Amino acid sequence: MDNYIALSYWDLVAASVLVFINAGLSVIFRLRVHRSLLIAAIRMVVQLALVGVVLTTLFSLVSPLWTGLAAIGMVLFAGHEAAQRQERGLSGWWSYGLGTGCMMVSSVVVTVFALLTALRPNPWYDPRYAIPLLGMILGNCMTGIALGLDTLTTSLVSRHAGVEAQLMLGATRQEAVAPVTRQALRSALMPTINSMSATGVVSLPGMMTGQMLGGVPPAEAVKYQILLMFLLSGGSGMAAAIAAYAAAWRLTDKRDRLRLDQLVK
């Protein structure tokens, strides 16, 4: 690992030219995205620079308290991002709390499972392992929850007549919303399925590529990537399932009625 190629700031400046080329194309073709592109690039650089400073401090402390606080901060921010991606969100506290709670449960469970079984760092909460692993799992959970909830709410709105007809004919709320829930779970899991199907043949994932650039033998990098894909699949599936069924429960009541008034645009 000590034979990695160190990058200078000038190397990053040279690579940034590609972003300015894209901005120029936006101006030439009147796409009107050059401002957003440049702002996103600047925001990314600032965020990653701050993350680098924070992680350097965390890695030197190796404290369960600070590792836990960093994990909570990551989950809270991910919950906010997931809530913002909903075309029709749940009303009140549920809009933020449901996605955040599901992500916290699934990502923490899967991360701790990996730390205690496959990786086994000493101590097990070592932020050098816990924080990057949690970040990757959390990002995948966030995507799964966002897609699942968005599919669930939009489908219930568009198919509410059929769902209400089943309820009037005597179906329970679980039976009436089951097709919509299955559709939501399929949408949530599809990015993970596509990613696993293409990994190794169509694409080399970022973690695996980064490890090889850092000097890790390809065979070892492959094992880590396989482990990560299994963890991402488990975390995303768990988070999406909890969120979808909890949202379906929220959008119906114990008298087997559909409650679309619990949705807001």
CSV table of C-alpha atoms in Angstrom, one decimal:
chain,number,residue,atom,x,y,z
A,1,MET,CA,0.0,0.0,0.0
A,2,ASP,CA,3.0,2.3,0.3
A,3,ASN,CA,3.7,2.3,-3.5
A,4,TYR,CA,0.6,4.4,-4.5
A,5,ILE,CA,1.0,7.3,-6.9
A,6,ALA,CA,0.7,10.5,-5.0
A,7,LEU,CA,-1.3,13.3,-6.7
A,8,SER,CA,-0.3,16.9,-6.6
A,9,TYR,CA,-2.7,19.9,-6.7
A,10,TRP,CA,-1.6,20.6,-10.2
A,11,ASP,CA,-2.8,17.2,-11.3
A,12,LEU,CA,-6.2,18.0,-10.0
A,13,VAL,CA,-6.1,21.4,-11.7
A,14,ALA,CA,-5.3,19.7,-15.0
A,15,ALA,CA,-8.2,17.3,-14.5
A,16,SER,CA,-10.6,20.1,-13.8
A,17,VAL,CA,-10.1,21.3,-17.4
A,18,LEU,CA,-12.5,18.6,-18.4
A,19,VAL,CA,-15.2,20.2,-16.3
A,20,PHE,CA,-14.6,23.5,-17.9
A,21,ILE,CA,-14.9,21.8,-21.3
A,22,ASN,CA,-18.3,20.5,-20.3
A,23,ALA,CA,-19.3,24.0,-19.2
A,24,GLY,CA,-18.1,25.4,-22.6
A,25,LEU,CA,-20.2,22.8,-24.4
A,26,SER,CA,-23.2,23.9,-22.3
A,27,VAL,CA,-22.7,27.5,-23.4
A,28,ILE,CA,-22.2,26.5,-27.1
A,29,PHE,CA,-25.3,24.4,-27.3
A,30,ARG,CA,-27.3,26.6,-25.0
A,31,LEU,CA,-28.0,23.8,-22.5
A,32,ARG,CA,-28.0,26.3,-19.6
A,33,VAL,CA,-26.4,23.9,-17.2
A,34,HIS,CA,-22.9,25.5,-17.1
A,35,ARG,CA,-23.6,27.5,-14.0
A,36,SER,CA,-25.0,24.4,-12.1
A,37,LEU,CA,-22.1,22.3,-13.3
A,38,LEU,CA,-19.5,24.7,-12.1
A,39,ILE,CA,-21.3,25.2,-8.8
A,40,ALA,CA,-21.6,21.5,-8.3
A,41,ALA,CA,-17.9,21.0,-9.0
A,42,ILE,CA,-16.9,23.7,-6.5
A,43,ARG,CA,-19.3,22.3,-3.9
A,44,MET,CA,-17.8,18.9,-4.4
A,45,VAL,CA,-14.2,20.1,-3.9
A,46,VAL,CA,-15.1,22.0,-0.8
A,47,GLN,CA,-17.1,19.1,0.7
A,48,LEU,CA,-14.4,16.6,0.0
A,49,ALA,CA,-11.7,18.9,1.4
A,50,LEU,CA,-13.7,19.3,4.6
A,51,VAL,CA,-14.3,15.5,4.7
A,52,GLY,CA,-10.6,14.9,4.4
A,53,VAL,CA,-9.9,17.1,7.4
A,54,VAL,CA,-12.6,15.5,9.5
A,55,LEU,CA,-11.6,12.0,8.6
A,56,THR,CA,-8.0,12.7,9.3
A,57,THR,CA,-9.0,13.9,12.8
A,58,LEU,CA,-11.3,10.9,13.4
A,59,PHE,CA,-8.7,8.4,12.3
A,60,SER,CA,-6.3,9.8,14.8
A,61,LEU,CA,-8.7,9.8,17.7
A,62,VAL,CA,-10.2,6.2,17.2
A,63,SER,CA,-13.0,7.1,19.7
A,64,PRO,CA,-16.4,5.3,19.8
A,65,LEU,CA,-18.0,8.6,20.7
A,66,TRP,CA,-16.7,10.6,17.8
A,67,THR,CA,-17.2,7.7,15.4
A,68,GLY,CA,-20.8,7.4,16.6
A,69,LEU,CA,-21.4,11.1,16.2
A,70,ALA,CA,-20.0,11.1,12.7
A,71,ALA,CA,-22.3,8.2,11.8
A,72,ILE,CA,-25.3,10.0,13.1
A,73,GLY,CA,-24.5,13.1,11.2
A,74,MET,CA,-24.1,11.1,8.0
A,75,VAL,CA,-27.5,9.4,8.6
A,76,LEU,CA,-29.3,12.7,9.3
A,77,PHE,CA,-27.9,14.3,6.1
A,78,ALA,CA,-28.8,11.2,4.0
A,79,GLY,CA,-32.4,11.3,5.4
A,80,HIS,CA,-32.7,14.9,4.3
A,81,GLU,CA,-31.5,14.0,0.8
A,82,ALA,CA,-33.9,11.1,0.5
A,83,ALA,CA,-36.8,13.3,1.6
A,84,GLN,CA,-35.9,15.9,-1.0
A,85,ARG,CA,-36.1,13.3,-3.8
A,86,GLN,CA,-39.8,12.6,-3.2
A,87,GLU,CA,-42.3,13.9,-5.7
A,88,ARG,CA,-45.1,13.3,-3.2
A,89,GLY,CA,-43.8,13.0,0.3
A,90,LEU,CA,-45.5,11.9,3.5
A,91,SER,CA,-47.0,14.7,5.5
A,92,GLY,CA,-45.5,16.0,8.8
A,93,TRP,CA,-42.7,14.3,10.6
A,94,TRP,CA,-43.0,11.2,8.4
A,95,SER,CA,-41.5,12.9,5.4
A,96,TYR,CA,-38.1,13.0,7.1
A,97,GLY,CA,-38.4,10.5,9.9
A,98,LEU,CA,-39.4,7.4,7.9
A,99,GLY,CA,-36.5,7.4,5.5
A,100,THR,CA,-34.0,8.5,8.2
A,101,GLY,CA,-35.1,5.8,10.6
A,102,CYS,CA,-35.0,3.1,8.0
A,103,MET,CA,-31.6,4.1,6.8
A,104,MET,CA,-30.3,4.2,10.3
A,105,VAL,CA,-31.5,0.7,11.1
A,106,SER,CA,-30.4,-1.0,7.9
A,107,SER,CA,-27.1,0.7,7.4
A,108,VAL,CA,-25.9,0.4,11.0
A,109,VAL,CA,-27.0,-3.3,11.2
A,110,VAL,CA,-25.2,-4.2,8.0
A,111,THR,CA,-22.1,-2.1,8.8
A,112,VAL,CA,-21.7,-3.6,12.3
A,113,PHE,CA,-22.3,-7.1,10.8
A,114,ALA,CA,-19.4,-6.5,8.4
A,115,LEU,CA,-17.1,-5.1,11.0
A,116,LEU,CA,-17.7,-8.0,13.4
A,117,THR,CA,-17.6,-10.8,10.9
A,118,ALA,CA,-15.6,-10.2,7.7
A,119,LEU,CA,-13.3,-7.2,8.5
A,120,ARG,CA,-12.8,-7.6,12.3
A,121,PRO,CA,-10.7,-4.4,12.9
A,122,ASN,CA,-9.3,-3.8,16.4
A,123,PRO,CA,-11.1,-2.0,17.9
A,124,TRP,CA,-14.2,-3.0,15.9
A,125,TYR,CA,-15.4,0.7,15.7
A,126,ASP,CA,-12.1,1.9,14.2
A,127,PRO,CA,-13.3,4.9,12.0
A,128,ARG,CA,-10.8,4.0,9.3
A,129,TYR,CA,-13.0,1.1,8.5
A,130,ALA,CA,-16.4,2.0,10.0
A,131,ILE,CA,-16.9,5.4,8.4
A,132,PRO,CA,-16.1,4.6,4.8
A,133,LEU,CA,-18.0,1.4,4.9
A,134,LEU,CA,-21.1,3.1,6.5
A,135,GLY,CA,-20.9,5.8,3.9
A,136,MET,CA,-21.0,3.4,1.0
A,137,ILE,CA,-23.9,1.4,2.5
A,138,LEU,CA,-25.7,4.5,3.5
A,139,GLY,CA,-25.5,5.9,0.0
A,140,ASN,CA,-27.0,2.8,-1.5
A,141,CYS,CA,-29.8,2.7,1.1
A,142,MET,CA,-30.6,6.3,0.4
A,143,THR,CA,-31.1,5.5,-3.3
A,144,GLY,CA,-33.2,2.5,-2.6
A,145,ILE,CA,-35.4,4.3,-0.1
A,146,ALA,CA,-35.8,7.3,-2.4
A,147,LEU,CA,-36.8,5.2,-5.4
A,148,GLY,CA,-39.0,2.8,-3.4
A,149,LEU,CA,-41.0,5.6,-1.6
A,150,ASP,CA,-41.4,7.7,-4.7
A,151,THR,CA,-42.7,4.7,-6.7
A,152,LEU,CA,-45.0,3.7,-3.9
A,153,THR,CA,-46.6,7.2,-3.4
A,154,THR,CA,-46.9,8.0,-7.1
A,155,SER,CA,-48.4,4.6,-7.9
A,156,LEU,CA,-50.9,4.8,-5.1
A,157,VAL,CA,-52.0,8.2,-6.4
A,158,SER,CA,-52.4,7.0,-10.0
A,159,ARG,CA,-54.0,3.7,-9.0
A,160,HIS,CA,-56.0,4.9,-6.1
A,161,ALA,CA,-59.4,4.0,-7.7
A,162,GLY,CA,-58.4,0.3,-8.1
A,163,VAL,CA,-57.0,0.1,-4.6
A,164,GLU,CA,-60.1,1.7,-3.1
A,165,ALA,CA,-62.3,-0.7,-5.2
A,166,GLN,CA,-60.5,-3.7,-3.7
A,167,LEU,CA,-60.9,-2.3,-0.2
A,168,MET,CA,-64.7,-1.8,-0.8
A,169,LEU,CA,-64.9,-5.4,-2.0
A,170,GLY,CA,-63.5,-6.7,1.3
A,171,ALA,CA,-59.8,-6.8,0.8
A,172,THR,CA,-57.6,-5.9,3.7
A,173,ARG,CA,-55.2,-2.9,3.4
A,174,GLN,CA,-52.2,-5.3,3.1
A,175,GLU,CA,-53.9,-7.2,0.2
A,176,ALA,CA,-55.0,-4.0,-1.6
A,177,VAL,CA,-51.6,-2.3,-1.6
A,178,ALA,CA,-49.6,-5.4,-2.1
A,179,PRO,CA,-49.1,-4.9,-5.9
A,180,VAL,CA,-48.0,-1.3,-5.4
A,181,THR,CA,-45.6,-2.4,-2.6
A,182,ARG,CA,-44.1,-5.1,-4.8
A,183,GLN,CA,-43.6,-2.5,-7.6
A,184,ALA,CA,-41.9,-0.1,-5.2
A,185,LEU,CA,-39.5,-2.8,-3.9
A,186,ARG,CA,-38.6,-3.8,-7.5
A,187,SER,CA,-37.8,-0.2,-8.3
A,188,ALA,CA,-35.7,0.1,-5.2
A,189,LEU,CA,-33.7,-3.0,-5.8
A,190,MET,CA,-33.2,-2.6,-9.6
A,191,PRO,CA,-30.1,-0.3,-9.4
A,192,THR,CA,-28.4,-2.8,-7.1
A,193,ILE,CA,-29.3,-5.7,-9.4
A,194,ASN,CA,-28.0,-3.8,-12.5
A,195,SER,CA,-24.9,-2.8,-10.7
A,196,MET,CA,-24.1,-6.4,-9.6
A,197,SER,CA,-24.9,-7.7,-13.1
A,198,ALA,CA,-22.5,-5.3,-14.8
A,199,THR,CA,-19.7,-5.3,-12.2
A,200,GLY,CA,-16.5,-6.9,-13.5
A,201,VAL,CA,-17.7,-7.1,-17.1
A,202,VAL,CA,-19.0,-3.7,-18.1
A,203,SER,CA,-17.5,-1.6,-15.2
A,204,LEU,CA,-14.8,-1.7,-12.5
A,205,PRO,CA,-16.4,-0.1,-9.4
A,206,GLY,CA,-14.8,2.9,-7.8
A,207,MET,CA,-13.7,1.1,-4.6
A,208,MET,CA,-12.0,-1.7,-6.5
A,209,THR,CA,-10.3,0.7,-8.9
A,210,GLY,CA,-9.2,2.9,-6.0
A,211,GLN,CA,-7.7,0.0,-4.2
A,212,MET,CA,-5.7,-1.2,-7.3
A,213,LEU,CA,-4.5,2.4,-7.9
A,214,GLY,CA,-3.4,2.4,-4.2
A,215,GLY,CA,-1.3,-0.8,-4.7
A,216,VAL,CA,-3.6,-3.6,-3.6
A,217,PRO,CA,-3.3,-6.8,-5.6
A,218,PRO,CA,-6.2,-7.2,-8.0
A,219,ALA,CA,-7.3,-10.5,-6.4
A,220,GLU,CA,-7.6,-8.9,-3.0
A,221,ALA,CA,-9.4,-5.9,-4.5
A,222,VAL,CA,-11.9,-8.3,-6.1
A,223,LYS,CA,-12.7,-10.0,-2.8
A,224,TYR,CA,-13.3,-6.6,-1.1
A,225,GLN,CA,-15.6,-5.6,-4.0
A,226,ILE,CA,-17.6,-8.8,-3.8
A,227,LEU,CA,-18.0,-8.3,0.0
A,228,LEU,CA,-19.1,-4.7,-0.6
A,229,MET,CA,-21.7,-5.6,-3.2
A,230,PHE,CA,-23.2,-8.2,-0.9
A,231,LEU,CA,-23.4,-5.6,1.9
A,232,LEU,CA,-24.9,-3.0,-0.4
A,233,SER,CA,-27.5,-5.4,-1.6
A,234,GLY,CA,-28.5,-6.5,1.9
A,235,GLY,CA,-28.6,-2.9,3.2
A,236,SER,CA,-30.6,-1.6,0.3
A,237,GLY,CA,-33.1,-4.4,0.4
A,238,MET,CA,-33.6,-4.1,4.1
A,239,ALA,CA,-34.0,-0.4,4.0
A,240,ALA,CA,-36.4,-0.4,1.1
A,241,ALA,CA,-38.6,-3.1,2.5
A,242,ILE,CA,-39.0,-1.4,5.9
A,243,ALA,CA,-39.7,1.9,4.3
A,244,ALA,CA,-42.2,0.6,1.7
A,245,TYR,CA,-44.3,-1.4,4.2
A,246,ALA,CA,-44.2,1.4,6.8
A,247,ALA,CA,-45.3,4.0,4.2
A,248,ALA,CA,-48.1,1.6,3.0
A,249,TRP,CA,-49.2,1.2,6.6
A,250,ARG,CA,-49.2,5.0,7.0
A,251,LEU,CA,-51.2,5.6,3.9
A,252,THR,CA,-54.0,3.2,5.0
A,253,ASP,CA,-55.8,3.0,8.4
A,254,LYS,CA,-57.0,0.2,10.6
A,255,ARG,CA,-60.5,0.5,9.0
A,256,ASP,CA,-58.9,-0.5,5.7
A,257,ARG,CA,-59.3,2.9,4.0
A,258,LEU,CA,-56.8,4.6,1.7
A,259,ARG,CA,-55.5,7.8,3.2
A,260,LEU,CA,-54.0,9.9,0.4
A,261,ASP,CA,-54.5,13.0,2.5
A,262,GLN,CA,-51.3,12.0,4.3
A,263,LEU,CA,-49.3,12.9,1.1
A,264,VAL,CA,-48.1,16.4,0.2
A,265,LYS,CA,-46.5,17.6,-3.0
